[in-house]
Amino acid sequence: MPVESGSSAASRQAKQKRKSHSLSIRRTNSTEQERTGLQREMLEGQDSKLPLSLRSNLLDLFGQIEREFENLYIENIELRREIETLNDRLTAEGQTIDGGDLTKGALKTKASHSTSQLSQKLKTTYKASTSKIVSSFKATTSRAVCQLIKEYVGHRDGIWDLSVTRTQPVVLGTASADHSAMLWSIETGKCLLKYVGHAGSVNSIKFHPTEQMALTASGDQTAHIWRYMVQLPTPQPVADISTPCDDDIDFSDKDEADGDGEGPNECPSIRMASTTLRSHQGVVIAADWLVGGKQVVTASWDRAANLYDVETSELVHSLTGHDQELTHCCTHPTQRLVVTSSRDTTFRLWDFRDPSIHSVNVFQGHTDTVTSAVFTVGDNVVSGSDDRTVKVWDLKNMRSPIATIRTDSAVNRISVSVSQRIIALPHDNRQVRLFDMSGVRLARLPHSNRQGHRRMVCCSAWCEDNSSCNLFSCGFDRQAIGWNINIPALLQEK
């Protein structure tokens, strides 16, 4: 007569336990209506200023929470029993085999592996259940509204950087790997001017604080300053395609077919720079204007940042100390401060407020390339990294960050809204997420195969002086996008 093996017996016991678990769930569901009816009668008998419909909705939500956790509790008990049964069986098998140290070690490893699998299953079930509960609460609260206003298409390669002018007329500037920089009408999406003076990829673009001048950095190892004059066309009506910013909507990740895109129609071009800044021995990856606009700073792959005088084009200071290539540089809007980021996992704060003393502070808060670090209007610095974190620092005490944002993808060139103090995070995974300065997530911009970016998002930039678009993003799908972000005051206060 065949004898039932230990493994088959354990399998049969597990099936019986799962069956009893399903029966217990059916019993729970069978009494659900009675319990709900009793709770509703108690609810009607209580005095409350809340409308009955709202109280009923809250009751339904808390009922869902109770059922989810009840199911989790039952499954947790069953999983623990399975773990105990598995451990007992493995111990029994170990006694029938040679009880040497090697066998015990192998059995211990096998038991640990099986236990970790069951533990992971429990964690996955818990996360899936709690996410449903959180989604139920999100459905009853105010949401941020993200409206895609305009797409700016015309570059023939990926767009590395973008910026908005600080003087009238307010236009959008983009810097592309196709060796050009373009100025766009924010309202119509029409190209107003094209700069083609660089011999390499244009890696960044920044506008003078008071004059109609642009500063671009390039892979040709130079930075150019060039003047522009544009006339804004008549704006056209904008279609309303507002979409709630939602982290729980799953969109298709299918990429649309890439094309060369329609080039800008009758877009005038500039081929000569008014000032060319040389002295770097590598790619100039970023550049920015110091407060007042009389000096500029450039960051390069030669591991140095250079400070230039705009009027004379002379090199004033060479800022050295980084161990690897620089990735970004940024200046303070009101003080003579510069922050540089590098692949050496650090960012450095350079202080030029005292003409006789140029101090530097090194900050090691990340574990991978620091892709950007930017100032806020206040006394904060926000840094982003390939280690998938963004950190907020206080200039008065930068020993440790005051807030840390952890994400699921590398973070590229971030930007901070001056008026709303919201951080926009462009990601390698084609997402753009919004956080407040405390590290609380506010929203995610809509992303699908119909709207949003289809490639890595390289940069974001806020615009404080435009009513229709207040946030811009660009990426390697060769387009820039203008968004209107409306964050309810309730979400910003949380």
PDB file of N, CA and C in Angstrom, residues 19-110:
ATOM      1  N   LYS A  19      -9.070  26.645   2.142  1.00  0.00           N
ATOM      2  CA  LYS A  19     -10.510  26.450   1.991  1.00  0.00           C
ATOM      3  C   LYS A  19     -11.251  27.010   3.198  1.00  0.00           C
ATOM      4  N   SER A  20     -10.733  26.708   4.408  1.00  0.00           N
ATOM      5  CA  SER A  20     -11.370  27.241   5.610  1.00  0.00           C
ATOM      6  C   SER A  20     -11.286  28.752   5.652  1.00  0.00           C
ATOM      7  N   HIS A  21     -10.181  29.304   5.120  1.00  0.00           N
ATOM      8  CA  HIS A  21     -10.021  30.758   5.067  1.00  0.00           C
ATOM      9  C   HIS A  21     -11.083  31.380   4.159  1.00  0.00           C
ATOM     10  N   SER A  22     -11.333  30.774   2.991  1.00  0.00           N
ATOM     11  CA  SER A  22     -12.354  31.295   2.084  1.00  0.00           C
ATOM     12  C   SER A  22     -13.742  31.186   2.700  1.00  0.00           C
ATOM     13  N   LEU A  23     -13.983  30.092   3.458  1.00  0.00           N
ATOM     14  CA  LEU A  23     -15.279  29.949   4.115  1.00  0.00           C
ATOM     15  C   LEU A  23     -15.486  31.030   5.168  1.00  0.00           C
ATOM     16  N   SER A  24     -14.384  31.359   5.885  1.00  0.00           N
ATOM     17  CA  SER A  24     -14.502  32.406   6.899  1.00  0.00           C
ATOM     18  C   SER A  24     -14.813  33.752   6.264  1.00  0.00           C
ATOM     19  N   ILE A  25     -14.244  33.997   5.073  1.00  0.00           N
ATOM     20  CA  ILE A  25     -14.533  35.251   4.374  1.00  0.00           C
ATOM     21  C   ILE A  25     -15.992  35.295   3.945  1.00  0.00           C
ATOM     22  N   ARG A  26     -16.528  34.129   3.474  1.00  0.00           N
ATOM     23  CA  ARG A  26     -17.939  34.083   3.082  1.00  0.00           C
ATOM     24  C   ARG A  26     -18.839  34.374   4.293  1.00  0.00           C
ATOM     25  N   ARG A  27     -18.457  33.808   5.453  1.00  0.00           N
ATOM     26  CA  ARG A  27     -19.253  34.062   6.651  1.00  0.00           C
ATOM     27  C   ARG A  27     -19.211  35.540   7.027  1.00  0.00           C
ATOM     28  N   THR A  28     -18.038  36.132   6.846  1.00  0.00           N
ATOM     29  CA  THR A  28     -17.916  37.556   7.133  1.00  0.00           C
ATOM     30  C   THR A  28     -18.811  38.383   6.209  1.00  0.00           C
ATOM     31  N   ASN A  29     -18.805  38.036   4.911  1.00  0.00           N
ATOM     32  CA  ASN A  29     -19.631  38.766   3.957  1.00  0.00           C
ATOM     33  C   ASN A  29     -21.119  38.556   4.222  1.00  0.00           C
ATOM     34  N   SER A  30     -21.477  37.387   4.723  1.00  0.00           N
ATOM     35  CA  SER A  30     -22.892  37.105   4.954  1.00  0.00           C
ATOM     36  C   SER A  30     -23.453  37.962   6.082  1.00  0.00           C
ATOM     37  N   THR A  31     -22.614  38.315   7.045  1.00  0.00           N
ATOM     38  CA  THR A  31     -23.083  39.147   8.160  1.00  0.00           C
ATOM     39  C   THR A  31     -22.842  40.623   7.922  1.00  0.00           C
ATOM     40  N   GLU A  32     -22.288  40.945   6.773  1.00  0.00           N
ATOM     41  CA  GLU A  32     -21.937  42.338   6.494  1.00  0.00           C
ATOM     42  C   GLU A  32     -23.172  43.220   6.434  1.00  0.00           C
ATOM     43  N   GLN A  33     -24.221  42.760   5.758  1.00  0.00           N
ATOM     44  CA  GLN A  33     -25.419  43.573   5.621  1.00  0.00           C
ATOM     45  C   GLN A  33     -26.078  43.823   6.982  1.00  0.00           C
ATOM     46  N   GLU A  34     -26.119  42.772   7.843  1.00  0.00           N
ATOM     47  CA  GLU A  34     -26.709  42.960   9.163  1.00  0.00           C
ATOM     48  C   GLU A  34     -25.926  43.987   9.970  1.00  0.00           C
ATOM     49  N   ARG A  35     -24.587  43.884   9.917  1.00  0.00           N
ATOM     50  CA  ARG A  35     -23.751  44.810  10.668  1.00  0.00           C
ATOM     51  C   ARG A  35     -23.927  46.226  10.158  1.00  0.00           C
ATOM     52  N   THR A  36     -23.961  46.406   8.813  1.00  0.00           N
ATOM     53  CA  THR A  36     -24.119  47.736   8.231  1.00  0.00           C
ATOM     54  C   THR A  36     -25.456  48.345   8.610  1.00  0.00           C
ATOM     55  N   GLY A  37     -26.519  47.526   8.583  1.00  0.00           N
ATOM     56  CA  GLY A  37     -27.830  48.042   8.964  1.00  0.00           C
ATOM     57  C   GLY A  37     -27.876  48.505  10.403  1.00  0.00           C
ATOM     58  N   LEU A  38     -27.240  47.737  11.300  1.00  0.00           N
ATOM     59  CA  LEU A  38     -27.211  48.118  12.703  1.00  0.00           C
ATOM     60  C   LEU A  38     -26.433  49.406  12.910  1.00  0.00           C
ATOM     61  N   GLN A  39     -25.298  49.530  12.210  1.00  0.00           N
ATOM     62  CA  GLN A  39     -24.491  50.745  12.345  1.00  0.00           C
ATOM     63  C   GLN A  39     -25.227  51.960  11.798  1.00  0.00           C
ATOM     64  N   ARG A  40     -25.978  51.785  10.715  1.00  0.00           N
ATOM     65  CA  ARG A  40     -26.732  52.923  10.159  1.00  0.00           C
ATOM     66  C   ARG A  40     -27.820  53.376  11.146  1.00  0.00           C
ATOM     67  N   GLU A  41     -28.485  52.427  11.831  1.00  0.00           N
ATOM     68  CA  GLU A  41     -29.496  52.798  12.812  1.00  0.00           C
ATOM     69  C   GLU A  41     -28.874  53.587  13.964  1.00  0.00           C
ATOM     70  N   MET A  42     -27.656  53.127  14.391  1.00  0.00           N
ATOM     71  CA  MET A  42     -26.964  53.859  15.457  1.00  0.00           C
ATOM     72  C   MET A  42     -26.555  55.246  14.974  1.00  0.00           C
ATOM     73  N   LEU A  43     -26.161  55.333  13.711  1.00  0.00           N
ATOM     74  CA  LEU A  43     -25.709  56.606  13.139  1.00  0.00           C
ATOM     75  C   LEU A  43     -26.846  57.607  13.101  1.00  0.00           C
ATOM     76  N   GLU A  44     -28.051  57.163  12.716  1.00  0.00           N
ATOM     77  CA  GLU A  44     -29.201  58.066  12.632  1.00  0.00           C
ATOM     78  C   GLU A  44     -29.622  58.552  14.005  1.00  0.00           C
ATOM     79  N   GLY A  45     -29.348  57.763  15.045  1.00  0.00           N
ATOM     80  CA  GLY A  45     -29.740  58.144  16.389  1.00  0.00           C
ATOM     81  C   GLY A  45     -28.767  59.085  17.069  1.00  0.00           C
ATOM     82  N   GLN A  46     -27.616  59.364  16.467  1.00  0.00           N
ATOM     83  CA  GLN A  46     -26.611  60.243  17.067  1.00  0.00           C
ATOM     84  C   GLN A  46     -26.773  61.653  16.535  1.00  0.00           C
ATOM     85  N   ASP A  47     -26.408  62.617  17.383  1.00  0.00           N
ATOM     86  CA  ASP A  47     -26.454  64.024  16.989  1.00  0.00           C
ATOM     87  C   ASP A  47     -25.129  64.401  16.335  1.00  0.00           C
ATOM     88  N   SER A  48     -25.194  64.996  15.152  1.00  0.00           N
ATOM     89  CA  SER A  48     -23.990  65.414  14.444  1.00  0.00           C
ATOM     90  C   SER A  48     -24.345  66.529  13.485  1.00  0.00           C
ATOM     91  N   LYS A  49     -23.373  67.439  13.267  1.00  0.00           N
ATOM     92  CA  LYS A  49     -23.573  68.531  12.323  1.00  0.00           C
ATOM     93  C   LYS A  49     -23.283  68.127  10.897  1.00  0.00           C
ATOM     94  N   LEU A  50     -22.713  66.940  10.701  1.00  0.00           N
ATOM     95  CA  LEU A  50     -22.412  66.475   9.357  1.00  0.00           C
ATOM     96  C   LEU A  50     -23.678  66.025   8.639  1.00  0.00           C
ATOM     97  N   PRO A  51     -23.785  66.266   7.347  1.00  0.00           N
ATOM     98  CA  PRO A  51     -24.945  65.754   6.587  1.00  0.00           C
ATOM     99  C   PRO A  51     -24.991  64.231   6.642  1.00  0.00           C
ATOM    100  N   LEU A  52     -26.188  63.699   6.572  1.00  0.00           N
ATOM    101  CA  LEU A  52     -26.358  62.248   6.666  1.00  0.00           C
ATOM    102  C   LEU A  52     -25.653  61.523   5.529  1.00  0.00           C
ATOM    103  N   SER A  53     -25.662  62.120   4.312  1.00  0.00           N
ATOM    104  CA  SER A  53     -24.987  61.471   3.180  1.00  0.00           C
ATOM    105  C   SER A  53     -23.489  61.366   3.419  1.00  0.00           C
ATOM    106  N   LEU A  54     -22.886  62.439   3.971  1.00  0.00           N
ATOM    107  CA  LEU A  54     -21.456  62.407   4.256  1.00  0.00           C
ATOM    108  C   LEU A  54     -21.137  61.411   5.357  1.00  0.00           C
ATOM    109  N   ARG A  55     -21.989  61.367   6.387  1.00  0.00           N
ATOM    110  CA  ARG A  55     -21.770  60.389   7.467  1.00  0.00           C
ATOM    111  C   ARG A  55     -21.896  58.968   6.944  1.00  0.00           C
ATOM    112  N   SER A  56     -22.835  58.758   6.034  1.00  0.00           N
ATOM    113  CA  SER A  56     -23.001  57.423   5.453  1.00  0.00           C
ATOM    114  C   SER A  56     -21.787  57.035   4.624  1.00  0.00           C
ATOM    115  N   ASN A  57     -21.243  58.013   3.868  1.00  0.00           N
ATOM    116  CA  ASN A  57     -20.039  57.740   3.066  1.00  0.00           C
ATOM    117  C   ASN A  57     -18.853  57.395   3.957  1.00  0.00           C
ATOM    118  N   LEU A  58     -18.704  58.129   5.068  1.00  0.00           N
ATOM    119  CA  LEU A  58     -17.631  57.815   6.016  1.00  0.00           C
ATOM    120  C   LEU A  58     -17.807  56.424   6.608  1.00  0.00           C
ATOM    121  N   LEU A  59     -19.055  56.076   6.911  1.00  0.00           N
ATOM    122  CA  LEU A  59     -19.318  54.752   7.468  1.00  0.00           C
ATOM    123  C   LEU A  59     -18.933  53.662   6.494  1.00  0.00           C
ATOM    124  N   ASP A  60     -19.246  53.865   5.205  1.00  0.00           N
ATOM    125  CA  ASP A  60     -18.868  52.878   4.195  1.00  0.00           C
ATOM    126  C   ASP A  60     -17.350  52.741   4.096  1.00  0.00           C
ATOM    127  N   LEU A  61     -16.655  53.869   4.158  1.00  0.00           N
ATOM    128  CA  LEU A  61     -15.184  53.826   4.067  1.00  0.00           C
ATOM    129  C   LEU A  61     -14.575  53.085   5.244  1.00  0.00           C
ATOM    130  N   PHE A  62     -15.049  53.386   6.439  1.00  0.00           N
ATOM    131  CA  PHE A  62     -14.500  52.694   7.609  1.00  0.00           C
ATOM    132  C   PHE A  62     -14.894  51.221   7.618  1.00  0.00           C
ATOM    133  N   GLY A  63     -16.045  50.915   7.034  1.00  0.00           N
ATOM    134  CA  GLY A  63     -16.406  49.508   6.893  1.00  0.00           C
ATOM    135  C   GLY A  63     -15.449  48.775   5.972  1.00  0.00           C
ATOM    136  N   GLN A  64     -15.054  49.443   4.870  1.00  0.00           N
ATOM    137  CA  GLN A  64     -14.072  48.844   3.969  1.00  0.00           C
ATOM    138  C   GLN A  64     -12.740  48.634   4.669  1.00  0.00           C
ATOM    139  N   ILE A  65     -12.342  49.617   5.480  1.00  0.00           N
ATOM    140  CA  ILE A  65     -11.081  49.471   6.223  1.00  0.00           C
ATOM    141  C   ILE A  65     -11.148  48.265   7.148  1.00  0.00           C
ATOM    142  N   GLU A  66     -12.255  48.138   7.859  1.00  0.00           N
ATOM    143  CA  GLU A  66     -12.385  47.026   8.799  1.00  0.00           C
ATOM    144  C   GLU A  66     -12.337  45.683   8.079  1.00  0.00           C
ATOM    145  N   ARG A  67     -13.009  45.583   6.925  1.00  0.00           N
ATOM    146  CA  ARG A  67     -13.017  44.314   6.194  1.00  0.00           C
ATOM    147  C   ARG A  67     -11.628  43.988   5.656  1.00  0.00           C
ATOM    148  N   GLU A  68     -10.928  45.012   5.132  1.00  0.00           N
ATOM    149  CA  GLU A  68      -9.585  44.758   4.598  1.00  0.00           C
ATOM    150  C   GLU A  68      -8.646  44.259   5.681  1.00  0.00           C
ATOM    151  N   PHE A  69      -8.667  44.917   6.844  1.00  0.00           N
ATOM    152  CA  PHE A  69      -7.769  44.498   7.911  1.00  0.00           C
ATOM    153  C   PHE A  69      -8.195  43.164   8.519  1.00  0.00           C
ATOM    154  N   GLU A  70      -9.481  42.876   8.489  1.00  0.00           N
ATOM    155  CA  GLU A  70      -9.932  41.572   8.967  1.00  0.00           C
ATOM    156  C   GLU A  70      -9.402  40.462   8.062  1.00  0.00           C
ATOM    157  N   ASN A  71      -9.466  40.688   6.743  1.00  0.00           N
ATOM    158  CA  ASN A  71      -8.910  39.711   5.811  1.00  0.00           C
ATOM    159  C   ASN A  71      -7.401  39.578   5.973  1.00  0.00           C
ATOM    160  N   LEU A  72      -6.735  40.711   6.193  1.00  0.00           N
ATOM    161  CA  LEU A  72      -5.285  40.657   6.412  1.00  0.00           C
ATOM    162  C   LEU A  72      -4.949  39.879   7.678  1.00  0.00           C
ATOM    163  N   TYR A  73      -5.746  40.084   8.712  1.00  0.00           N
ATOM    164  CA  TYR A  73      -5.491  39.383   9.978  1.00  0.00           C
ATOM    165  C   TYR A  73      -5.662  37.874   9.806  1.00  0.00           C
ATOM    166  N   ILE A  74      -6.705  37.475   9.093  1.00  0.00           N
ATOM    167  CA  ILE A  74      -6.938  36.046   8.882  1.00  0.00           C
ATOM    168  C   ILE A  74      -5.817  35.429   8.054  1.00  0.00           C
ATOM    169  N   GLU A  75      -5.426  36.140   6.983  1.00  0.00           N
ATOM    170  CA  GLU A  75      -4.367  35.599   6.133  1.00  0.00           C
ATOM    171  C   GLU A  75      -3.030  35.569   6.863  1.00  0.00           C
ATOM    172  N   ASN A  76      -2.805  36.542   7.733  1.00  0.00           N
ATOM    173  CA  ASN A  76      -1.575  36.554   8.523  1.00  0.00           C
ATOM    174  C   ASN A  76      -1.498  35.326   9.416  1.00  0.00           C
ATOM    175  N   ILE A  77      -2.614  34.988  10.047  1.00  0.00           N
ATOM    176  CA  ILE A  77      -2.640  33.795  10.906  1.00  0.00           C
ATOM    177  C   ILE A  77      -2.349  32.535  10.092  1.00  0.00           C
ATOM    178  N   GLU A  78      -2.971  32.434   8.918  1.00  0.00           N
ATOM    179  CA  GLU A  78      -2.768  31.250   8.091  1.00  0.00           C
ATOM    180  C   GLU A  78      -1.325  31.161   7.610  1.00  0.00           C
ATOM    181  N   LEU A  79      -0.745  32.277   7.247  1.00  0.00           N
ATOM    182  CA  LEU A  79       0.647  32.256   6.791  1.00  0.00           C
ATOM    183  C   LEU A  79       1.590  31.860   7.917  1.00  0.00           C
ATOM    184  N   ARG A  80       1.321  32.330   9.114  1.00  0.00           N
ATOM    185  CA  ARG A  80       2.168  31.932  10.242  1.00  0.00           C
ATOM    186  C   ARG A  80       2.065  30.418  10.500  1.00  0.00           C
ATOM    187  N   ARG A  81       0.877  29.879  10.342  1.00  0.00           N
ATOM    188  CA  ARG A  81       0.723  28.427  10.509  1.00  0.00           C
ATOM    189  C   ARG A  81       1.485  27.669   9.431  1.00  0.00           C
ATOM    190  N   GLU A  82       1.436  28.172   8.213  1.00  0.00           N
ATOM    191  CA  GLU A  82       2.194  27.534   7.137  1.00  0.00           C
ATOM    192  C   GLU A  82       3.695  27.587   7.414  1.00  0.00           C
ATOM    193  N   ILE A  83       4.151  28.724   7.955  1.00  0.00           N
ATOM    194  CA  ILE A  83       5.573  28.830   8.294  1.00  0.00           C
ATOM    195  C   ILE A  83       5.954  27.797   9.349  1.00  0.00           C
ATOM    196  N   GLU A  84       5.114  27.673  10.396  1.00  0.00           N
ATOM    197  CA  GLU A  84       5.408  26.696  11.451  1.00  0.00           C
ATOM    198  C   GLU A  84       5.403  25.268  10.908  1.00  0.00           C
ATOM    199  N   THR A  85       4.424  24.969  10.038  1.00  0.00           N
ATOM    200  CA  THR A  85       4.370  23.627   9.448  1.00  0.00           C
ATOM    201  C   THR A  85       5.600  23.351   8.600  1.00  0.00           C
ATOM    202  N   LEU A  86       6.010  24.323   7.815  1.00  0.00           N
ATOM    203  CA  LEU A  86       7.184  24.166   6.967  1.00  0.00           C
ATOM    204  C   LEU A  86       8.444  23.965   7.801  1.00  0.00           C
ATOM    205  N   ASN A  87       8.575  24.758   8.866  1.00  0.00           N
ATOM    206  CA  ASN A  87       9.747  24.599   9.726  1.00  0.00           C
ATOM    207  C   ASN A  87       9.780  23.226  10.393  1.00  0.00           C
ATOM    208  N   ASP A  88       8.595  22.736  10.850  1.00  0.00           N
ATOM    209  CA  ASP A  88       8.545  21.403  11.471  1.00  0.00           C
ATOM    210  C   ASP A  88       8.931  20.321  10.483  1.00  0.00           C
ATOM    211  N   ARG A  89       8.432  20.464   9.233  1.00  0.00           N
ATOM    212  CA  ARG A  89       8.742  19.438   8.232  1.00  0.00           C
ATOM    213  C   ARG A  89      10.225  19.439   7.875  1.00  0.00           C
ATOM    214  N   LEU A  90      10.795  20.643   7.751  1.00  0.00           N
ATOM    215  CA  LEU A  90      12.217  20.721   7.432  1.00  0.00           C
ATOM    216  C   LEU A  90      13.069  20.173   8.564  1.00  0.00           C
ATOM    217  N   THR A  91      12.628  20.405   9.802  1.00  0.00           N
ATOM    218  CA  THR A  91      13.371  19.862  10.944  1.00  0.00           C
ATOM    219  C   THR A  91      13.317  18.340  10.950  1.00  0.00           C
ATOM    220  N   ALA A  92      12.131  17.776  10.630  1.00  0.00           N
ATOM    221  CA  ALA A  92      11.996  16.317  10.596  1.00  0.00           C
ATOM    222  C   ALA A  92      12.858  15.706   9.502  1.00  0.00           C
ATOM    223  N   GLU A  93      12.911  16.370   8.337  1.00  0.00           N
ATOM    224  CA  GLU A  93      13.757  15.861   7.260  1.00  0.00           C
ATOM    225  C   GLU A  93      15.226  15.938   7.635  1.00  0.00           C
ATOM    226  N   GLY A  94      15.601  16.949   8.382  1.00  0.00           N
ATOM    227  CA  GLY A  94      16.989  17.071   8.798  1.00  0.00           C
ATOM    228  C   GLY A  94      17.403  15.973   9.754  1.00  0.00           C
ATOM    229  N   GLN A  95      16.465  15.464  10.572  1.00  0.00           N
ATOM    230  CA  GLN A  95      16.804  14.391  11.503  1.00  0.00           C
ATOM    231  C   GLN A  95      16.981  13.059  10.792  1.00  0.00           C
ATOM    232  N   THR A  96      16.330  12.855   9.640  1.00  0.00           N
ATOM    233  CA  THR A  96      16.466  11.574   8.949  1.00  0.00           C
ATOM    234  C   THR A  96      17.718  11.516   8.111  1.00  0.00           C
ATOM    235  N   ILE A  97      18.296  12.712   7.832  1.00  0.00           N
ATOM    236  CA  ILE A  97      19.525  12.742   7.053  1.00  0.00           C
ATOM    237  C   ILE A  97      20.686  12.917   8.010  1.00  0.00           C
ATOM    238  N   ASP A  98      21.876  12.786   7.488  1.00  0.00           N
ATOM    239  CA  ASP A  98      23.060  12.933   8.296  1.00  0.00           C
ATOM    240  C   ASP A  98      23.044  14.292   8.981  1.00  0.00           C
ATOM    241  N   GLY A  99      23.150  14.327  10.282  1.00  0.00           N
ATOM    242  CA  GLY A  99      23.027  15.563  11.056  1.00  0.00           C
ATOM    243  C   GLY A  99      24.313  16.314  11.156  1.00  0.00           C
ATOM    244  N   GLY A 100      25.125  16.368  10.105  1.00  0.00           N
ATOM    245  CA  GLY A 100      26.364  17.129  10.128  1.00  0.00           C
ATOM    246  C   GLY A 100      26.112  18.621  10.066  1.00  0.00           C
ATOM    247  N   ASP A 101      27.146  19.385  10.315  1.00  0.00           N
ATOM    248  CA  ASP A 101      27.017  20.839  10.310  1.00  0.00           C
ATOM    249  C   ASP A 101      26.619  21.357   8.939  1.00  0.00           C
ATOM    250  N   LEU A 102      27.139  20.698   7.864  1.00  0.00           N
ATOM    251  CA  LEU A 102      26.835  21.166   6.515  1.00  0.00           C
ATOM    252  C   LEU A 102      25.355  21.006   6.214  1.00  0.00           C
ATOM    253  N   THR A 103      24.782  19.834   6.633  1.00  0.00           N
ATOM    254  CA  THR A 103      23.363  19.589   6.382  1.00  0.00           C
ATOM    255  C   THR A 103      22.506  20.578   7.145  1.00  0.00           C
ATOM    256  N   LYS A 104      22.889  20.842   8.380  1.00  0.00           N
ATOM    257  CA  LYS A 104      22.130  21.812   9.164  1.00  0.00           C
ATOM    258  C   LYS A 104      22.176  23.192   8.529  1.00  0.00           C
ATOM    259  N   GLY A 105      23.358  23.547   8.013  1.00  0.00           N
ATOM    260  CA  GLY A 105      23.477  24.842   7.353  1.00  0.00           C
ATOM    261  C   GLY A 105      22.610  24.932   6.117  1.00  0.00           C
ATOM    262  N   ALA A 106      22.575  23.828   5.335  1.00  0.00           N
ATOM    263  CA  ALA A 106      21.743  23.818   4.126  1.00  0.00           C
ATOM    264  C   ALA A 106      20.268  23.919   4.472  1.00  0.00           C
ATOM    265  N   LEU A 107      19.854  23.134   5.529  1.00  0.00           N
ATOM    266  CA  LEU A 107      18.455  23.187   5.933  1.00  0.00           C
ATOM    267  C   LEU A 107      18.094  24.571   6.462  1.00  0.00           C
ATOM    268  N   LYS A 108      19.014  25.184   7.188  1.00  0.00           N
ATOM    269  CA  LYS A 108      18.760  26.512   7.712  1.00  0.00           C
ATOM    270  C   LYS A 108      18.582  27.523   6.589  1.00  0.00           C
ATOM    271  N   THR A 109      19.425  27.411   5.557  1.00  0.00           N
ATOM    272  CA  THR A 109      19.317  28.307   4.408  1.00  0.00           C
ATOM    273  C   THR A 109      18.001  28.115   3.679  1.00  0.00           C
ATOM    274  N   LYS A 110      17.611  26.829   3.503  1.00  0.00           N
ATOM    275  CA  LYS A 110      16.358  26.529   2.812  1.00  0.00           C
ATOM    276  C   LYS A 110      15.162  27.062   3.595  1.00  0.00           C
TER     277      LYS A 110
END
